[in-house]
Short mmCIF file of C-alpha atoms in Angstrom, two decimals:
data_model
loop_
_atom_site.label_atom_id
_atom_site.label_comp_id
_atom_site.label_asym_id
_atom_site.label_seq_id
_atom_site.Cartn_x
_atom_site.Cartn_y
_atom_site.Cartn_z
CA MET Z 21 0.00 0.00 0.00
CA ARG Z 22 1.38 3.39 -0.99
CA HIS Z 23 1.64 6.10 1.63
CA ASP Z 24 -0.83 8.38 -0.15
CA GLU Z 25 -3.39 5.56 -0.03
CA TYR Z 26 -2.58 4.69 3.58
CA VAL Z 27 -3.08 8.22 4.96
CA GLU Z 28 -6.42 8.64 3.23
CA HIS Z 29 -7.91 6.35 5.89
CA ASP Z 30 -8.22 6.77 9.64
CA ALA Z 31 -7.94 3.83 12.04
CA VAL Z 32 -11.62 2.91 11.74
CA GLY Z 33 -11.32 3.04 7.95
CA LEU Z 34 -8.18 0.91 7.88
CA ALA Z 35 -9.80 -1.68 10.14
CA ASP Z 36 -12.75 -1.80 7.76
CA LEU Z 37 -10.42 -2.44 4.81
CA VAL Z 38 -8.83 -5.35 6.69
CA ALA Z 39 -12.21 -6.76 7.71
CA ARG Z 40 -13.40 -6.69 4.09
CA GLY Z 41 -10.22 -8.35 2.85
CA GLU Z 42 -9.15 -5.39 0.72
CA VAL Z 43 -5.80 -5.13 2.49
CA THR Z 44 -3.88 -7.22 5.01
CA ALA Z 45 -2.51 -6.26 8.39
CA THR Z 46 0.97 -6.95 7.03
CA GLU Z 47 0.47 -4.50 4.16
CA LEU Z 48 -0.69 -1.81 6.59
CA LEU Z 49 2.24 -2.44 8.91
CA GLU Z 50 4.74 -2.23 6.06
CA ALA Z 51 3.21 1.09 4.99
CA ALA Z 52 3.58 2.40 8.56
CA ILE Z 53 7.15 1.14 8.87
CA ALA Z 54 8.11 2.66 5.53
CA ARG Z 55 6.67 6.01 6.57
CA ALA Z 56 8.48 5.85 9.91
CA ASP Z 57 11.75 5.08 8.15
CA ALA Z 58 11.22 8.03 5.82
CA VAL Z 59 10.39 10.71 8.41
CA GLU Z 60 12.05 9.58 11.63
CA PRO Z 61 15.41 11.16 10.79
CA SER Z 62 13.57 14.50 10.79
CA LEU Z 63 11.03 13.86 13.56
CA ASN Z 64 12.69 11.70 16.23
CA ALA Z 65 9.23 10.63 17.43
CA ILE Z 66 9.90 6.95 18.24
CA THR Z 67 12.27 5.83 21.00
CA VAL Z 68 11.82 2.06 20.67
CA ARG Z 69 11.14 0.20 17.42
CA GLN Z 70 9.46 -3.21 17.56
CA ASP Z 71 9.27 -4.04 13.88
CA ALA Z 72 10.09 -7.74 14.15
CA PRO Z 73 7.48 -8.71 16.78
CA ALA Z 74 4.96 -6.49 15.01
CA ARG Z 75 5.57 -8.29 11.72
CA ASP Z 76 5.07 -11.60 13.47
CA ARG Z 77 1.81 -10.38 15.01
CA ALA Z 78 0.53 -8.94 11.73
CA SER Z 79 1.11 -12.27 10.01
CA ARG Z 80 -1.24 -14.07 12.41
CA PRO Z 81 -5.05 -13.98 12.53
CA LEU Z 82 -6.25 -10.91 14.43
CA ALA Z 83 -9.64 -10.11 15.89
CA GLY Z 84 -11.21 -7.03 17.40
CA PRO Z 85 -12.79 -3.75 16.27
CA LEU Z 86 -9.44 -2.32 15.13
CA ALA Z 87 -7.80 -5.51 13.92
CA GLY Z 88 -4.74 -4.98 11.76
CA VAL Z 89 -4.27 -1.24 12.39
CA PRO Z 90 -0.65 -0.16 13.06
CA PHE Z 91 -0.22 1.56 16.42
CA LEU Z 92 2.37 3.20 18.65
CA VAL Z 93 2.27 3.44 22.44
CA LYS Z 94 3.74 6.19 24.59
CA ASP Z 95 7.02 5.40 26.32
CA LEU Z 96 5.52 6.40 29.68
CA TYR Z 97 3.17 4.29 31.85
CA GLN Z 98 1.98 2.19 28.88
CA SER Z 99 4.11 -0.79 29.88
CA GLN Z 100 4.62 -3.83 27.68
CA ARG Z 101 5.78 -7.10 29.17
CA GLY Z 102 9.47 -7.70 28.50
CA VAL Z 103 10.03 -4.20 27.08
CA VAL Z 104 11.89 -1.32 28.73
CA SER Z 105 9.66 1.58 29.77
CA ASN Z 106 12.09 4.47 29.42
CA ASN Z 107 9.84 7.25 30.73
CA GLY Z 108 12.06 9.68 28.83
CA SER Z 109 14.92 9.09 31.27
CA ARG Z 110 18.36 7.50 31.32
CA ALA Z 111 17.51 6.33 34.83
CA CYS Z 112 14.97 3.84 33.46
CA ALA Z 113 17.27 2.17 30.92
CA ASN Z 114 16.94 -1.17 32.68
CA ALA Z 115 13.27 -0.87 33.67
CA VAL Z 116 11.91 -3.94 31.87
CA ALA Z 117 8.18 -4.32 32.49
CA ALA Z 118 7.02 -7.57 34.09
CA GLU Z 119 3.52 -7.36 32.61
CA ASP Z 120 1.35 -5.44 30.17
CA ASP Z 121 -0.58 -2.49 31.52
CA THR Z 122 -4.34 -2.91 31.26
CA VAL Z 123 -4.57 -0.33 28.47
CA VAL Z 124 -1.96 -2.20 26.43
CA THR Z 125 -3.88 -5.44 26.93
CA ARG Z 126 -7.05 -3.75 25.70
CA TRP Z 127 -5.31 -2.29 22.66
CA LEU Z 128 -3.97 -5.74 21.80
CA ASP Z 129 -7.38 -7.31 22.37
CA ALA Z 130 -8.78 -4.76 19.90
CA GLY Z 131 -6.44 -6.18 17.27
CA LEU Z 132 -3.97 -3.27 17.05
CA VAL Z 133 -0.44 -3.98 15.87
CA ILE Z 134 2.03 -2.17 18.13
CA PHE Z 135 5.42 -1.56 16.52
CA GLY Z 136 7.04 1.05 18.72
CA ARG Z 137 7.10 3.42 21.69
CA THR Z 138 7.04 7.19 21.35
CA ASN Z 139 9.22 9.94 22.79
CA THR Z 140 8.27 11.87 25.93
CA PRO Z 141 9.99 14.36 28.26
CA GLU Z 142 11.61 12.89 31.36
CA PHE Z 143 8.78 11.45 33.49
CA GLY Z 144 6.31 13.41 31.32
CA ALA Z 145 7.13 16.52 33.34
CA LYS Z 146 7.04 19.19 30.62
CA GLY Z 147 4.78 20.59 27.92
CA THR Z 148 7.49 20.05 25.31
CA THR Z 149 9.21 16.83 24.26
CA GLU Z 150 12.93 17.50 24.53
CA PRO Z 151 14.42 14.77 26.77
CA GLU Z 152 18.18 14.63 27.11
CA ALA Z 153 18.05 10.84 26.93
CA PHE Z 154 16.53 10.67 23.44
CA GLY Z 155 16.74 14.17 22.03
CA ALA Z 156 13.98 16.53 20.94
CA THR Z 157 10.99 15.50 18.87
CA HIS Z 158 10.17 17.91 16.04
CA ASN Z 159 6.77 19.15 14.92
CA PRO Z 160 5.85 17.93 11.40
CA TRP Z 161 4.22 21.28 10.64
CA ASP Z 162 7.53 23.10 11.21
CA LEU Z 163 10.58 21.14 12.30
CA ALA Z 164 11.93 24.10 14.27
CA HIS Z 165 8.94 23.86 16.63
CA THR Z 166 7.93 21.45 19.36
CA PRO Z 167 5.04 19.02 18.92
CA GLY Z 168 4.16 19.75 22.55
CA GLY Z 169 4.26 17.29 25.39
CA SER Z 170 4.28 15.12 27.14
CA SER Z 171 2.70 12.96 24.39
CA GLY Z 172 4.78 14.80 21.81
CA GLY Z 173 6.23 11.73 20.11
CA SER Z 174 2.77 10.25 19.63
CA ALA Z 175 1.36 13.50 18.26
CA ALA Z 176 4.25 13.98 15.85
CA ALA Z 177 3.89 10.40 14.59
CA VAL Z 178 0.16 10.79 13.94
CA ALA Z 179 0.49 14.23 12.34
CA ALA Z 180 3.26 12.92 10.07
CA GLY Z 181 1.12 10.01 8.90
CA ILE Z 182 3.09 7.16 10.50
CA VAL Z 183 -0.02 5.92 12.30
CA PRO Z 184 -3.62 7.15 12.37
CA ALA Z 185 -3.70 7.06 16.18
CA ALA Z 186 -1.19 6.63 18.99
CA GLY Z 187 -1.22 6.11 22.73
CA ALA Z 188 -1.08 9.19 24.93
CA SER Z 189 -1.62 10.20 28.54
CA ASP Z 190 -2.62 13.40 30.28
CA GLY Z 191 -1.69 14.56 33.79
CA GLY Z 192 -1.78 18.30 33.15
CA GLY Z 193 -2.62 18.64 29.47
CA SER Z 194 -0.37 16.04 27.88
CA ILE Z 195 -2.99 14.80 25.40
CA ARG Z 196 -4.52 18.17 24.62
CA ILE Z 197 -1.33 20.25 24.38
CA PRO Z 198 0.35 18.12 21.67
CA ALA Z 199 -2.99 17.72 19.90
CA ALA Z 200 -3.21 21.51 19.68
CA CYS Z 201 0.41 21.84 18.56
CA CYS Z 202 0.06 19.20 15.84
CA GLY Z 203 -3.45 19.79 14.47
CA LEU Z 204 -4.97 16.66 16.00
CA PHE Z 205 -8.02 15.72 18.02
CA GLY Z 206 -7.26 14.79 21.61
CA LEU Z 207 -9.72 13.89 24.35
CA LYS Z 208 -8.70 13.46 27.99
CA PRO Z 209 -11.18 11.05 29.57
CA GLY Z 210 -12.64 11.82 32.96
CA ARG Z 211 -11.35 10.25 36.13
CA GLY Z 212 -12.05 6.54 36.39
CA VAL Z 213 -13.18 6.01 32.79
CA VAL Z 214 -9.94 4.29 31.71
CA PRO Z 215 -8.32 1.91 34.23
CA THR Z 216 -4.66 2.18 35.23
CA GLY Z 217 -4.09 -1.41 36.37
CA PRO Z 218 -2.75 -3.83 37.06
CA GLY Z 219 0.23 -2.17 38.73
CA HIS Z 220 -1.42 1.07 39.78
CA SER Z 221 -4.67 2.22 41.32
CA GLU Z 222 -4.47 5.76 39.92
CA PHE Z 223 -1.75 7.96 38.51
CA HIS Z 224 -0.94 11.17 40.37
CA HIS Z 225 -3.92 11.13 42.76
CA GLY Z 226 -6.31 10.51 39.88
CA SER Z 227 -5.38 13.56 37.81
CA ALA Z 228 -3.47 11.60 35.16
CA VAL Z 229 -5.31 9.38 32.67
CA THR Z 230 -4.65 7.42 29.49
CA GLY Z 231 -6.05 8.11 26.03
CA VAL Z 232 -4.94 8.67 22.45
CA VAL Z 233 -4.26 11.38 19.88
CA THR Z 234 -5.92 10.98 16.48
CA ARG Z 235 -6.67 12.75 13.21
CA THR Z 236 -10.41 12.12 13.38
CA VAL Z 237 -13.01 12.32 16.12
CA ARG Z 238 -14.39 8.87 15.39
CA ASP Z 239 -10.96 7.29 15.92
CA SER Z 240 -10.73 8.74 19.42
CA ALA Z 241 -14.28 7.57 20.15
CA ALA Z 242 -13.54 4.06 18.89
CA MET Z 243 -10.37 3.97 20.99
CA LEU Z 244 -12.20 5.06 24.12
CA ASP Z 245 -14.80 2.36 23.50
CA VAL Z 246 -11.87 -0.06 23.57
CA LEU Z 247 -10.23 1.38 26.69
CA ARG Z 248 -13.20 2.23 28.91
CA GLY Z 249 -14.52 0.00 31.63
CA THR Z 250 -13.72 -1.15 35.12
CA ASP Z 251 -10.64 -3.25 35.81
CA PRO Z 252 -10.96 -5.30 39.03
CA LEU Z 253 -7.19 -4.96 39.51
CA ALA Z 254 -7.33 -1.16 39.38
CA PRO Z 255 -9.60 0.19 42.12
CA PRO Z 256 -11.14 2.43 43.44
CA PHE Z 257 -13.71 3.19 40.73
CA VAL Z 258 -16.50 1.19 39.19
CA PHE Z 259 -17.18 2.80 35.82
CA ALA Z 260 -20.77 3.17 34.69
CA ASP Z 261 -20.84 2.42 30.97
CA PRO Z 262 -22.80 4.86 28.80
CA ASP Z 263 -26.03 3.59 27.24
CA THR Z 264 -24.45 3.62 23.79
CA GLY Z 265 -20.87 3.54 22.58
CA TYR Z 266 -18.83 6.69 22.18
CA LEU Z 267 -18.46 5.96 18.47
CA ASP Z 268 -22.23 6.25 18.11
CA ALA Z 269 -22.13 9.68 19.75
CA VAL Z 270 -19.89 11.12 17.02
CA SER Z 271 -22.65 10.99 14.38
CA ARG Z 272 -25.35 12.19 16.77
CA ALA Z 273 -25.64 15.99 16.81
CA PRO Z 274 -25.88 17.44 20.31
CA ARG Z 275 -28.89 19.36 21.55
CA PRO Z 276 -28.46 23.15 21.61
CA LEU Z 277 -25.82 23.80 24.24
CA ARG Z 278 -25.01 26.70 26.52
CA ILE Z 279 -21.28 27.28 26.39
CA GLY Z 280 -19.23 29.62 28.58
CA VAL Z 281 -16.09 31.05 27.00
CA GLN Z 282 -12.93 31.96 28.92
CA ARG Z 283 -10.44 33.96 26.89
CA LEU Z 284 -7.71 34.95 29.34
CA SER Z 285 -5.97 33.28 32.27
CA ALA Z 286 -4.41 34.65 35.44
CA LEU Z 287 -1.23 32.92 34.30
CA ASN Z 288 -1.35 34.58 30.87
CA ASP Z 289 -3.47 37.64 30.17
CA THR Z 290 -1.97 38.19 26.70
CA PRO Z 291 -2.56 35.08 24.58
CA ASP Z 292 -1.43 35.15 20.97
CA PRO Z 293 -3.86 37.26 18.89
CA ALA Z 294 -4.22 34.38 16.41
CA VAL Z 295 -5.41 32.15 19.25
CA LEU Z 296 -8.00 34.70 20.39
CA ASP Z 297 -9.15 35.16 16.80
CA ALA Z 298 -9.60 31.38 16.54
CA LEU Z 299 -11.63 31.39 19.75
CA SER Z 300 -13.89 34.13 18.38
CA SER Z 301 -14.34 32.28 15.08
CA THR Z 302 -15.28 29.14 16.97
CA SER Z 303 -17.84 31.10 18.97
CA ASP Z 304 -19.38 32.34 15.73
CA LEU Z 305 -19.46 28.82 14.29
CA LEU Z 306 -21.12 27.43 17.42
CA THR Z 307 -23.73 30.18 17.30
CA ASP Z 308 -24.45 29.36 13.67
CA LEU Z 309 -24.96 25.74 14.73
CA GLY Z 310 -27.62 26.80 17.21
CA HIS Z 311 -25.65 26.90 20.45
CA VAL Z 312 -25.67 29.76 22.97
CA VAL Z 313 -22.18 31.12 23.57
CA GLU Z 314 -21.26 33.82 26.09
CA GLU Z 315 -18.21 34.93 27.99
CA ALA Z 316 -18.04 33.32 31.42
CA ARG Z 317 -15.40 31.64 33.53
CA PRO Z 318 -15.40 29.42 36.62
CA ALA Z 319 -14.83 31.23 39.93
CA ILE Z 320 -11.41 29.66 40.38
CA ASP Z 321 -8.23 31.17 41.81
CA GLU Z 322 -6.00 30.11 38.93
CA GLN Z 323 -2.76 30.96 40.72
CA GLN Z 324 -3.81 28.79 43.64
CA LEU Z 325 -4.82 26.04 41.24
CA ALA Z 326 -1.35 26.17 39.66
CA ASP Z 327 0.25 25.86 43.10
CA ASP Z 328 -2.06 22.99 44.02
CA PHE Z 329 -1.13 21.25 40.77
CA LEU Z 330 2.61 21.72 41.27
CA VAL Z 331 3.01 20.75 44.93
CA PRO Z 332 1.83 17.12 44.52
CA TRP Z 333 3.74 16.88 41.26
CA PHE Z 334 7.01 17.93 42.93
CA VAL Z 335 6.48 15.33 45.66
CA HIS Z 336 5.69 12.69 43.03
CA VAL Z 337 8.94 13.42 41.15
CA ALA Z 338 10.93 13.30 44.39
CA SER Z 339 9.45 9.89 45.15
CA ALA Z 340 10.17 8.60 41.63
CA VAL Z 341 13.78 9.82 41.73
CA ASP Z 342 14.39 8.30 45.16
CA ASP Z 343 12.90 4.96 44.08
CA LEU Z 344 15.15 4.83 41.01
CA ARG Z 345 18.18 5.82 43.05
CA ALA Z 346 17.41 2.99 45.46
CA GLY Z 347 17.42 0.70 42.43
CA GLY Z 348 20.88 1.83 41.37
CA ALA Z 349 20.37 4.97 39.26
CA GLY Z 350 22.95 7.70 39.76
CA THR Z 351 22.62 11.46 39.86
CA SER Z 352 23.96 11.74 36.31
CA ASP Z 353 21.07 9.57 35.10
CA PHE Z 354 18.59 12.40 35.74
CA GLU Z 355 18.14 15.77 34.07
CA LEU Z 356 19.05 18.79 36.15
CA ASP Z 357 15.50 20.13 36.01
CA THR Z 358 14.23 16.83 37.40
CA LEU Z 359 16.72 16.96 40.28
CA VAL Z 360 15.64 20.50 41.10
CA ILE Z 361 11.97 19.53 41.12
CA ALA Z 362 12.78 16.50 43.29
CA ALA Z 363 14.74 18.68 45.71
CA ILE Z 364 11.75 20.98 46.11
CA GLY Z 365 9.48 17.97 46.54
CA ARG Z 366 11.61 16.64 49.39
CA THR Z 367 11.27 19.93 51.26
CA THR Z 368 7.47 19.81 51.04
CA SER Z 369 5.92 18.83 54.34
CA ALA Z 370 3.13 16.31 54.70
CA VAL Z 371 0.93 19.15 55.94
CA GLU Z 372 1.62 21.21 52.80
CA LEU Z 373 0.89 18.23 50.56
CA GLU Z 374 -2.35 17.44 52.38
CA ALA Z 375 -3.44 21.09 52.14
CA ALA Z 376 -2.79 21.20 48.39
CA LEU Z 377 -4.69 17.97 47.76
CA GLY Z 378 -7.51 19.15 50.02
CA ARG Z 379 -7.90 22.30 47.97
CA TRP Z 380 -8.52 20.21 44.84
CA HIS Z 381 -12.11 19.93 46.07
CA THR Z 382 -12.39 23.73 46.11
CA HIS Z 383 -11.63 23.72 42.38
CA VAL Z 384 -14.00 20.78 41.81
CA ARG Z 385 -16.81 22.68 43.49
CA ALA Z 386 -16.18 25.87 41.54
CA LEU Z 387 -16.21 24.04 38.22
CA SER Z 388 -19.29 22.06 39.25
CA GLU Z 389 -21.12 25.31 39.99
CA PHE Z 390 -20.05 26.62 36.57
CA HIS Z 391 -21.44 23.49 34.92
CA GLN Z 392 -24.78 24.03 36.63
CA ARG Z 393 -25.11 27.14 34.43
CA TYR Z 394 -23.22 26.00 31.32
CA ASP Z 395 -23.02 22.68 29.53
CA LEU Z 396 -19.39 23.24 28.55
CA LEU Z 397 -16.45 25.51 29.24
CA MET Z 398 -14.60 26.66 26.11
CA THR Z 399 -11.05 28.04 26.15
CA PRO Z 400 -8.03 28.06 23.89
CA THR Z 401 -6.19 24.79 24.40
CA ILE Z 402 -2.91 26.66 24.72
CA ALA Z 403 -2.14 30.37 24.76
CA ARG Z 404 -0.02 30.36 21.60
CA THR Z 405 0.89 28.17 18.68
CA ALA Z 406 3.59 25.54 19.12
CA PRO Z 407 6.75 27.17 20.55
CA ARG Z 408 10.11 26.83 18.90
CA LEU Z 409 12.28 24.07 20.30
CA GLY Z 410 14.28 25.45 23.23
CA ASP Z 411 11.97 28.38 23.91
CA TYR Z 412 11.25 27.14 27.43
CA ALA Z 413 14.57 25.48 28.21
CA THR Z 414 16.23 26.32 31.50
CA SER Z 415 18.73 29.13 30.97
CA SER Z 416 22.47 28.72 31.53
CA LEU Z 417 22.32 31.04 34.54
CA GLU Z 418 19.44 29.09 36.07
CA ARG Z 419 21.28 25.81 35.52
CA LEU Z 420 24.46 27.15 37.12
CA ALA Z 421 22.56 28.37 40.18
CA ALA Z 422 20.70 25.06 40.50
CA ARG Z 423 23.90 23.02 40.30
CA SER Z 424 25.51 25.14 43.01
CA VAL Z 425 22.62 24.69 45.41
CA LEU Z 426 22.27 20.97 44.69
CA SER Z 427 25.98 20.31 45.13
CA ALA Z 428 25.89 22.10 48.49
CA ARG Z 429 22.88 19.98 49.48
CA LEU Z 430 20.86 23.06 50.27
CA GLY Z 431 17.61 21.80 48.81
CA ARG Z 432 15.49 23.78 51.24
CA PHE Z 433 17.02 26.98 49.86
CA ILE Z 434 16.83 26.04 46.20
CA ASP Z 435 14.09 28.54 45.45
CA ALA Z 436 14.98 31.19 47.99
CA THR Z 437 15.28 33.79 45.25
CA GLY Z 438 12.12 32.69 43.46
CA THR Z 439 14.12 31.78 40.36
CA VAL Z 440 12.75 28.26 40.10
CA THR Z 441 9.19 29.41 40.68
CA ALA Z 442 9.59 32.04 37.97
CA ALA Z 443 10.92 29.45 35.52
CA ILE Z 444 8.05 27.08 36.27
CA LEU Z 445 5.43 29.79 35.87
CA ARG Z 446 7.09 30.77 32.59
CA ASN Z 447 6.60 27.20 31.41
CA LEU Z 448 2.96 27.20 32.57
CA SER Z 449 2.22 30.56 30.96
CA TRP Z 450 1.77 29.06 27.49
CA VAL Z 451 -0.35 26.15 28.78
CA PRO Z 452 -2.52 27.83 31.46
CA TYR Z 453 -5.88 26.32 30.49
CA THR Z 454 -5.39 22.57 30.73
CA GLN Z 455 -4.61 21.70 34.37
CA LEU Z 456 -8.13 22.51 35.62
CA ALA Z 457 -9.64 19.43 33.97
CA ASN Z 458 -6.96 17.23 35.52
CA LEU Z 459 -7.34 18.40 39.12
CA THR Z 460 -11.12 18.19 38.88
CA GLY Z 461 -11.19 14.86 37.03
CA ARG Z 462 -13.36 16.25 34.21
CA PRO Z 463 -13.24 15.12 30.58
CA ALA Z 464 -11.83 17.69 28.17
CA ALA Z 465 -11.00 17.76 24.47
CA SER Z 466 -8.85 19.81 22.12
CA ILE Z 467 -10.38 20.25 18.66
CA PRO Z 468 -8.07 21.36 15.78
CA LEU Z 469 -10.38 23.90 14.18
CA HIS Z 470 -7.92 26.57 13.05
CA GLN Z 471 -4.49 27.48 11.76
CA ALA Z 472 -2.43 30.58 12.44
CA PRO Z 473 -1.28 32.79 9.53
CA ASP Z 474 2.08 30.97 9.61
CA GLY Z 475 0.31 27.63 9.15
CA LEU Z 476 0.77 26.24 12.65
CA PRO Z 477 -2.35 24.58 14.07
CA ILE Z 478 -4.55 26.08 16.79
CA GLY Z 479 -6.68 23.96 19.11
CA ILE Z 480 -9.83 24.92 20.99
CA GLN Z 481 -10.56 23.20 24.31
CA PHE Z 482 -13.91 22.14 25.71
CA VAL Z 483 -14.33 20.95 29.31
CA ALA Z 484 -17.40 18.89 30.24
CA PRO Z 485 -18.93 17.79 33.55
CA PRO Z 486 -18.39 14.22 34.80
CA GLY Z 487 -19.63 11.65 32.30
CA GLY Z 488 -19.49 14.23 29.51
CA GLU Z 489 -17.29 12.25 27.13
CA GLY Z 490 -20.26 11.44 24.89
CA LEU Z 491 -21.26 15.10 24.77
CA LEU Z 492 -17.74 16.10 23.79
CA PHE Z 493 -17.69 13.51 21.01
CA SER Z 494 -21.09 14.68 19.75
CA LEU Z 495 -20.04 18.32 19.63
CA ALA Z 496 -16.64 17.48 18.13
CA GLY Z 497 -18.33 15.38 15.44
CA GLN Z 498 -20.66 18.26 14.63
CA LEU Z 499 -17.74 20.72 14.41
CA GLU Z 500 -15.71 18.26 12.32
CA GLN Z 501 -18.54 18.17 9.78
CA ALA Z 502 -19.04 21.93 9.82
CA SER Z 503 -15.35 22.85 9.61
CA PRO Z 504 -13.36 19.80 8.44
CA TRP Z 505 -9.67 19.54 9.27
CA ARG Z 506 -8.88 15.97 8.20
CA ASP Z 507 -7.32 16.96 4.88
CA ARG Z 508 -5.05 19.58 6.47
CA ARG Z 509 -1.68 17.86 6.69
CA PRO Z 510 1.91 19.00 7.07
CA ALA Z 511 4.09 18.98 3.96
CA LEU Z 512 6.70 16.71 5.57
#
């Protein structure tokens, strides 16, 4: 199968071709491998290639709703038995997984053919994908720019036409940010919809979830139909299945909705004008489709929300670093930024951590009250188009200061000048809209409705109340029909 034929179909379409006998799983895999070989020298999206076992799998009978479709998983949390889970870090070079994660099992049961793992920042800690261990991933729309993060390798691979869909995860925007940067659709499921077993109960106190990035809405819906559902080895939630599948929701237009629009953020009151223009155009389109759109925002202290997002994250990184050190990893196996975050995490008291986690309910309540008045919250997905690679890298001066403090073992003083806090807030300033859905456990989606004058994609985010995945798919399907993006592809 030629590449131009291969990319004309999404995952659902490719699976249909296989089911009807018009193409084989082996032919699809070879098309995907050929495309990866052609663009990987430019992209650097894939950290681990698994061509040989994939070819063996493709040659055997496959069953499931997506049987025969080539697929890539994210090299973070999506563990495969017998395969190293690098997590974007040198420290995990020997971390061979003992078992498949539940999501990997469900992807395999759906008939997908996994042939690689995609690049991610160290421990998924940044909104760009530039790990020292594997090098930066480039955005297919402009190779000088980032594809976003932390699912940047997956997004770059899908946007470049290697696969129609790829595994992703989202603990602070890591599905939606790269979807916006790469012109893809990305839906973060709500808390408890997709299980995290068998080795974990929840990731990051329930704020991090697994999903995919795709070119079409129906692919994401079909994937969530595959992933959703309770896993008895991954408490504490019992998931209530929707009455119909998410794929059915895509072709079902939503009722007229009341949508509140937030333009600015306390972390960034000057978004890119192209992003605000895209938000206004989306408002006009929604109005034309019969929805009521008005400016409104949840009564949330966004600076406090940022702090409450960061404090548990710092503690989590400190715990991860200490665990890996106990297993033999050395200081040089971690990036400097990771060591700084871990040092701050170790100085956080149990009382401070408990207070931050306790305030998550304050944000839940505020968003719940907003959703009593509005069906959906609409924002830009990110405050600008995809940054250039290196735009948010730690400066030489910041790195020198951090090394001095770490070498003196003065972790409790590491941010005495506020330098680290300023750097972190600088990194959050271009992605100020996404963390709310994570802390509150709400489903949220980035829809690739627009492009900036320079051609870079622009995503628009919608946040729904609990159980709102079907509503998001219905609205996204309606917008996809009204303003199609599927044929917009990078020239790479």
